[in-house]
Amino acid sequence: DAGITQSPRHKVTETGTPVTLRCHQTENHRYMYWYRQDPGHGLRLIHYSYGVKDTDKGEVSDGYSVSRSKTEDFLLTLESATSSQTSVYFCATTPRQDSYEQYFGPGTRLTVT
Amino acid sequence: AQSVTQLDSQVPVFEEAPVELRCNYSSSVSVYLFWYVQYPNQGLQLLLKYLSGSTLVKGINGFEAEFNKSQTSFHLRKPSVHISDTAEYFCAVSDLSNFGNEKLTFGTGTRLTIIP
């Protein structure tokens, strides 16, 4: 258990509004990830971070941005939410490059109306 | 790019019966393989992983998986399931040929339902 919390846990927002999801971890893990989970698609990587201020895109990064100014926090921002971004968002962490096991947060259910 | 195929989206099984959940991956290069489980309204947790060594890997809750390099498969098995095994199961792969091999590619998941 990497002590991962996500906030908010549930959010309903309107199309076109900005939304920021927060992932917080207490274990000083180096790597952090944002995934979205959709029926029939499994988990797809949005962005990930390999250190403070070091981030990179995943396979479904369009419409999303991230920031990591502290080791423990990884923020996911939807600049202008769309209905296609309705999903469950999971944060995950891993301690180091050769660790491989990812630890997951409880998820945030986001609905864009 | 690596891809992972879970051939069954839903698997109903009677309690105490055996189960096999199938997973195939696309790449023939060296990979690390994982099975994760997601209980309702929760995040994912690791069931087991194959990094190297014996091709039969044992995990938590009585699950095991066998790595078959020639068939690029990593099927998950349990000899006798319990109601508490009802969950969604995800196969994932880390492609060692990629720089930054700390990234995982997930399959689409298999929903296991145990019938009393």
Coordinates of C-alpha atoms in Angstrom, one line a residue:
Chain A
D1 CA 0.0 0.0 0.0
A2 CA 1.6 3.2 -1.1
G3 CA -0.8 5.5 0.8
I4 CA -2.3 6.9 -2.3
T5 CA -5.3 9.2 -2.1
Q6 CA -7.2 10.8 -4.9
S7 CA -9.5 13.8 -4.7
P8 CA -12.2 14.4 -5.4
R9 CA -13.6 10.9 -5.4
H10 CA -16.6 11.9 -7.4
K11 CA -17.2 14.9 -9.6
V12 CA -19.9 16.1 -12.0
T13 CA -19.0 19.0 -14.2
E14 CA -20.3 20.7 -17.3
T15 CA -18.8 20.6 -20.8
G16 CA -16.2 23.3 -21.3
T17 CA -15.2 23.8 -17.6
P18 CA -11.7 23.2 -16.4
V19 CA -11.2 20.3 -13.9
T20 CA -8.2 19.3 -11.8
L21 CA -7.8 15.9 -10.2
R22 CA -5.3 15.4 -7.5
C23 CA -3.2 12.4 -6.6
H24 CA -1.3 12.4 -3.3
Q25 CA 1.1 9.7 -2.1
T26 CA 3.0 9.3 1.2
E27 CA 5.7 6.8 0.2
N28 CA 8.1 9.0 -1.7
H29 CA 7.7 6.9 -4.8
R30 CA 9.5 8.3 -7.8
Y31 CA 7.1 7.3 -10.6
M32 CA 3.4 8.4 -10.8
Y33 CA 0.8 7.7 -13.4
W34 CA -2.6 8.8 -14.5
Y35 CA -4.9 6.2 -16.2
R36 CA -8.5 6.3 -17.4
Q37 CA -10.7 3.3 -17.2
D38 CA -13.5 2.8 -19.7
P39 CA -15.7 -0.3 -20.4
G40 CA -14.1 -2.3 -23.2
H41 CA -10.9 -0.4 -23.1
G42 CA -9.3 -1.5 -19.8
L43 CA -6.8 1.0 -18.4
R44 CA -5.2 3.5 -20.7
L45 CA -2.2 5.6 -19.7
I46 CA -2.8 9.4 -20.0
H47 CA 0.4 10.9 -18.6
Y48 CA 3.2 9.8 -16.3
S49 CA 5.9 11.3 -14.2
Y50 CA 9.4 10.1 -13.5
G51 CA 10.3 12.8 -11.1
V52 CA 9.5 16.3 -9.9
K53 CA 8.8 18.5 -13.0
D54 CA 9.6 15.4 -15.3
T55 CA 6.5 14.2 -17.1
D56 CA 5.7 12.5 -20.4
K57 CA 2.6 11.6 -22.5
G58 CA 0.9 8.3 -22.5
E59 CA -1.3 6.8 -25.2
V60 CA -4.4 9.0 -24.6
S61 CA -3.0 12.4 -23.6
D62 CA -5.0 14.7 -25.9
G63 CA -7.1 17.1 -23.8
Y64 CA -5.1 16.5 -20.6
S65 CA -2.2 18.2 -18.9
V66 CA -0.3 17.3 -15.8
S67 CA 2.0 18.9 -13.3
R68 CA 4.3 17.6 -10.5
S69 CA 5.8 20.3 -8.4
K70 CA 6.3 18.0 -5.4
T71 CA 7.2 14.3 -5.1
E72 CA 4.0 13.5 -3.3
D73 CA 1.5 15.3 -5.6
F74 CA 0.6 14.6 -9.3
L75 CA -2.2 16.8 -10.7
L76 CA -4.3 15.9 -13.8
T77 CA -6.0 18.9 -15.5
L78 CA -8.7 18.8 -18.1
E79 CA -8.5 22.3 -19.6
S80 CA -11.9 22.2 -21.1
A81 CA -13.9 19.1 -20.2
T82 CA -15.8 17.2 -22.9
S83 CA -18.3 14.4 -22.6
S84 CA -15.8 11.9 -24.0
Q85 CA -13.7 12.5 -20.8
T86 CA -16.4 11.0 -18.6
S87 CA -14.5 8.1 -17.1
V88 CA -13.0 6.7 -13.9
Y89 CA -9.5 8.1 -13.4
F90 CA -6.9 6.1 -11.5
C91 CA -3.6 7.3 -10.1
A92 CA -0.7 4.8 -9.6
T93 CA 2.8 4.9 -8.3
T94 CA 5.9 2.8 -8.4
P95 CA 9.0 3.3 -6.3
R96 CA 11.7 3.1 -8.9
Q97 CA 12.4 2.0 -12.5
D98 CA 13.2 -1.6 -11.7
S99 CA 10.3 -2.1 -9.3
Y100 CA 7.6 -2.7 -11.9
E101 CA 4.7 -3.3 -9.5
Q102 CA 2.3 -0.3 -9.6
Y103 CA 0.2 0.7 -6.6
F104 CA -3.2 2.1 -7.4
G105 CA -5.3 4.8 -5.8
P106 CA -9.1 4.3 -5.2
G107 CA -10.1 6.2 -8.3
T108 CA -12.1 9.4 -9.2
R109 CA -15.4 9.0 -11.0
L110 CA -15.8 12.1 -13.3
T111 CA -19.0 12.8 -15.2
V112 CA -19.1 15.6 -17.8
T113 CA -22.6 16.6 -18.7
Chain B
A1 CA 3.6 -1.0 -29.8
Q2 CA 2.8 -3.7 -27.3
S3 CA -0.8 -4.9 -27.0
V4 CA -2.5 -7.3 -24.7
T5 CA -5.5 -9.4 -25.5
Q6 CA -7.9 -10.9 -22.9
L7 CA -10.0 -13.2 -24.9
D8 CA -13.0 -13.3 -22.6
S9 CA -14.7 -10.2 -21.4
Q10 CA -17.0 -12.1 -19.0
V11 CA -16.5 -15.5 -17.4
P12 CA -19.2 -17.1 -15.1
V13 CA -18.1 -20.0 -13.0
F14 CA -19.8 -22.1 -10.3
E15 CA -18.4 -21.9 -6.8
E16 CA -15.6 -24.4 -6.2
A17 CA -15.1 -25.0 -9.9
P18 CA -11.7 -24.3 -11.6
V19 CA -11.2 -21.3 -13.7
E20 CA -8.8 -20.1 -16.4
L21 CA -8.6 -16.5 -17.6
R22 CA -6.8 -16.1 -20.8
C23 CA -4.2 -13.5 -21.8
N24 CA -2.1 -13.1 -24.9
Y25 CA 0.4 -10.3 -25.7
S26 CA 1.7 -9.2 -29.0
S27 CA 5.5 -8.9 -28.7
S28 CA 7.9 -11.7 -28.9
V29 CA 10.7 -9.7 -27.2
S30 CA 11.5 -9.9 -23.6
V31 CA 8.6 -8.9 -21.4
Y32 CA 7.5 -8.8 -17.8
L33 CA 3.9 -9.9 -17.2
F34 CA 1.4 -9.1 -14.5
W35 CA -2.2 -9.9 -13.4
Y36 CA -4.1 -7.3 -11.4
V37 CA -7.5 -7.7 -9.7
Q38 CA -10.1 -5.0 -9.2
Y39 CA -12.8 -5.6 -6.7
P40 CA -16.0 -3.5 -7.1
N41 CA -15.5 0.2 -6.5
Q42 CA -11.8 -0.2 -5.7
G43 CA -8.5 0.4 -7.4
L44 CA -6.3 -2.4 -8.8
Q45 CA -4.1 -4.6 -6.8
L46 CA -1.3 -7.0 -7.9
L47 CA -2.2 -10.7 -8.0
L48 CA 1.1 -12.0 -9.4
K49 CA 3.9 -11.2 -11.7
Y50 CA 6.4 -12.9 -13.9
L51 CA 9.8 -11.3 -14.2
S52 CA 12.1 -14.3 -14.8
G53 CA 12.8 -17.8 -13.7
S54 CA 10.1 -20.5 -13.3
T55 CA 7.4 -20.1 -15.9
L56 CA 4.8 -21.1 -13.3
V57 CA 4.1 -18.2 -11.0
K58 CA 2.0 -18.3 -7.8
G59 CA 0.2 -15.3 -6.4
I60 CA -2.2 -14.3 -3.7
N61 CA -5.5 -15.9 -3.0
G62 CA -4.6 -19.2 -4.6
F63 CA -4.1 -17.9 -8.1
E64 CA -1.3 -19.0 -10.4
A65 CA -0.3 -18.2 -14.0
E66 CA 1.9 -19.8 -16.5
F67 CA 4.2 -17.9 -18.9
N68 CA 4.4 -19.5 -22.3
K69 CA 6.9 -17.7 -24.5
S70 CA 6.2 -19.6 -27.7
Q71 CA 2.5 -18.9 -27.5
T72 CA 3.0 -15.4 -26.1
S73 CA 0.5 -16.2 -23.4
F74 CA 0.1 -15.7 -19.6
H75 CA -3.1 -17.5 -18.5
L76 CA -4.4 -17.1 -15.0
R77 CA -5.8 -20.2 -13.2
K78 CA -7.4 -21.1 -9.9
P79 CA -8.3 -24.7 -9.1
S80 CA -11.4 -23.9 -6.9
V81 CA -13.0 -20.5 -6.9
H82 CA -14.8 -18.8 -4.1
I83 CA -17.6 -16.1 -4.0
S84 CA -15.0 -13.6 -2.9
D85 CA -13.1 -14.0 -6.2
T86 CA -15.9 -12.1 -8.0
A87 CA -14.0 -9.2 -9.5
E88 CA -12.5 -7.9 -12.7
Y89 CA -9.0 -9.2 -13.7
F90 CA -6.5 -7.4 -15.8
C91 CA -3.5 -8.7 -17.6
A92 CA -0.6 -6.3 -18.1
V93 CA 2.8 -6.3 -19.8
S94 CA 6.0 -4.3 -19.6
D95 CA 8.0 -4.3 -22.8
L96 CA 11.7 -4.5 -21.9
S97 CA 12.7 -3.3 -25.4
N98 CA 11.3 0.1 -24.7
F99 CA 13.3 2.8 -23.0
G100 CA 11.4 3.6 -19.9
N101 CA 10.1 0.1 -19.3
E102 CA 8.4 1.1 -16.2
K103 CA 5.2 1.7 -18.2
L104 CA 2.6 -1.0 -18.4
T105 CA 0.1 -1.9 -21.2
F106 CA -3.2 -3.3 -19.9
G107 CA -5.7 -5.7 -21.4
T108 CA -9.4 -4.8 -21.5
G109 CA -10.2 -7.0 -18.5
T110 CA -12.2 -10.1 -17.7
R111 CA -15.1 -9.9 -15.4
L112 CA -15.2 -13.1 -13.3
T113 CA -18.6 -13.9 -11.7
I114 CA -18.9 -16.7 -9.3
I115 CA -22.3 -18.5 -9.2
P116 CA -23.3 -19.9 -5.8

